[in-house]
Amino acid sequence: MMKKCVIIGSGLGGLACGCILAKNGYEVTVLEQGAQIGGCLQCFRRGDALFETGMHYIGSAEPGQVLYTFLHYLGVDQKIQLSKLNPKGYDVISFKGQHYLMANGKEAFVETLAQQFPQSREELSRYYDLVKQVASSWAMHSLRKDVDLNVNAEYQMRSVNEVIDSLISDPTLREVLAGIVPLYAGEKDHTPFYVHALIADSYDQSASRIVGGSSVVADALADAIRERGGQVLVKRMACQIECDDKQATAVITSDGERYAADLVISAIHPAKTMQMVQSRLIRPAYRQRIIEGRNSTSAFTVYLKFRKDSVPYMDHNFYYYRGDSVWGCEQYDEALWPKFLLYMHFCQEANPVYATTGEILTYMTMDEVRQWEGTHVGRRGESYEAFKQKKAEAAIAALEEEMPGLSEKIEAYYTSTPLTYIDYTGVPEGALYGMMKDVDLLGSAGVTSRTRVPNLLLSGQSITLHGMMGVLAGSMVTCSEVLTMEEIISQLNQA
Ligand SMILES: Cc1cc2nc3c(=O)[nH]c(=O)nc-3n(C[C@H](O)[C@H](O)[C@H](O)COP(=O)(O)OP(=O)(O)OC[C@H]3O[C@@H](n4cnc5c(N)ncnc54)[C@H](O)[C@@H]3O)c2cc1C
């Protein structure tokens, strides 16, 4: 008889695990609390305008690169169309009045930045090599078993800023290299360098948008599960992981249904998992540590619908820092908000000439919206609407500093706050990327996919890493607990 695997959460982590295990003979059921699958991969439409909510560009998705290998192995690569960002500058960092471009590949990366930092050419080269070396020390990033575990361990314990400062002498270049910090909601002295290295290396390989929005990926993964006899069920909120003395036996949903399981994978925030499982096998100290663990900060987003053919499509991402450091933007006074903006266009066709939609993303703490906690989408009241309008106007005005005249080209805009993320993904505090990775909380204090309940595994962005590449790599690690790492790497290489 096929073993039954019940997966909680249909975000990227839940769907990827479902797909891998369905390929390997499990009878998979994915339970999703919301009406739409995908978690952060969800898109929304307003008329003919399409908006991404939590996946704006992906790295290393070209043939031969690591994300491509994952997508190909999962059998979804053919269903995903990419639109490549500019290899000569896929990310543009605006810092203290200058624009700095991140280009793909070592030569272009070093030469482009060396034009503005001619004294730093050799340091840039060493930085680039270290990013590659640290990224390669992760088995699931290099798809090799014989990785350098010493490098791996060292850069889990050293912070992004400490490592960059040790390599780069120019203070402005240090800031510029850390300019992608919103991609991991990094915090000075806390975020481990490996997080920066894995993300920087992935985008260095290639950077692309997903044509038609990233919900395409969620749909393709769900189809792949169904094609192998599995099911993906929406409006099924898991509320209990039932256990006997030795293991998990079933998942119970809020409508009282019981889904018997030989294996349970919880691909939601680990704190929520801990609240659902009452087994004595879980030590109180472990449970407490996870429930009280720090989350990454949250975001405020303005979704822009442009007037027809008024805004040329931007084939790069634009990071605009308004202060004198890229660090610390998660702490702000209202008067100084927003301290940074990430501005991007969406891609509804492969080679757009004009952008139909764009997005301004910046940090927002949960405290700013705490007074409306517990209210529901569309029914939070006039004060909330006024708050969002004020914030949206401040964000658009800040962008105007760099893109004068843009606001005249906006036909309509929509907004989201930390409360929106809580409603649509269930993540506590609307945390952008789940639990914080912290140099002080690695090794024995980190959250791994294995739990004390032998057939209850964890997956999703809080475990290994967030993001398309990080969550897929983490899903492989989670599934390796039942299939072995050798088997997964061998299957990936054969694919
Ligand atoms: C604003 C934003 C921008 C981002 N941009 C990028 C980007 O450009 N590139 C990139 O690579 N990554 C990006 N990311 C990160 C990436 O989207 C996430 O790391 C990843 O999608 C998370 O997947 P997940 O499966 O861990 O969690 P989620 O996507 O949060 O999915 C969890 C799912 O579980 C469901 N759920 C929760 N509780 C229950 C329950 N009790 N029962 C049943 N279901 C439940 C939720 O409804 C949700 O569908 C971004 C994230 C955000 C928030």
Coordinates of C-alpha atoms in Angstrom, one line a residue, residues 19 67 94 104 131 145 156 175 262 402 414 416 455 487:
C19 CA 5.7 17.0 -5.7
L67 CA 17.1 26.6 -9.9
S94 CA 20.7 54.1 -5.7
N104 CA 25.9 38.9 -14.2
V131 CA 30.3 34.6 -2.4
K145 CA 27.9 15.8 -1.7
Q156 CA 26.9 30.6 9.3
E175 CA 27.1 49.7 1.5
D262 CA 2.1 7.9 7.7
E402 CA 14.2 59.4 -8.4
Y414 CA -3.7 49.4 -4.3
S416 CA -1.0 45.8 1.3
N455 CA 7.4 11.2 11.1
E487 CA 18.9 9.6 -3.4

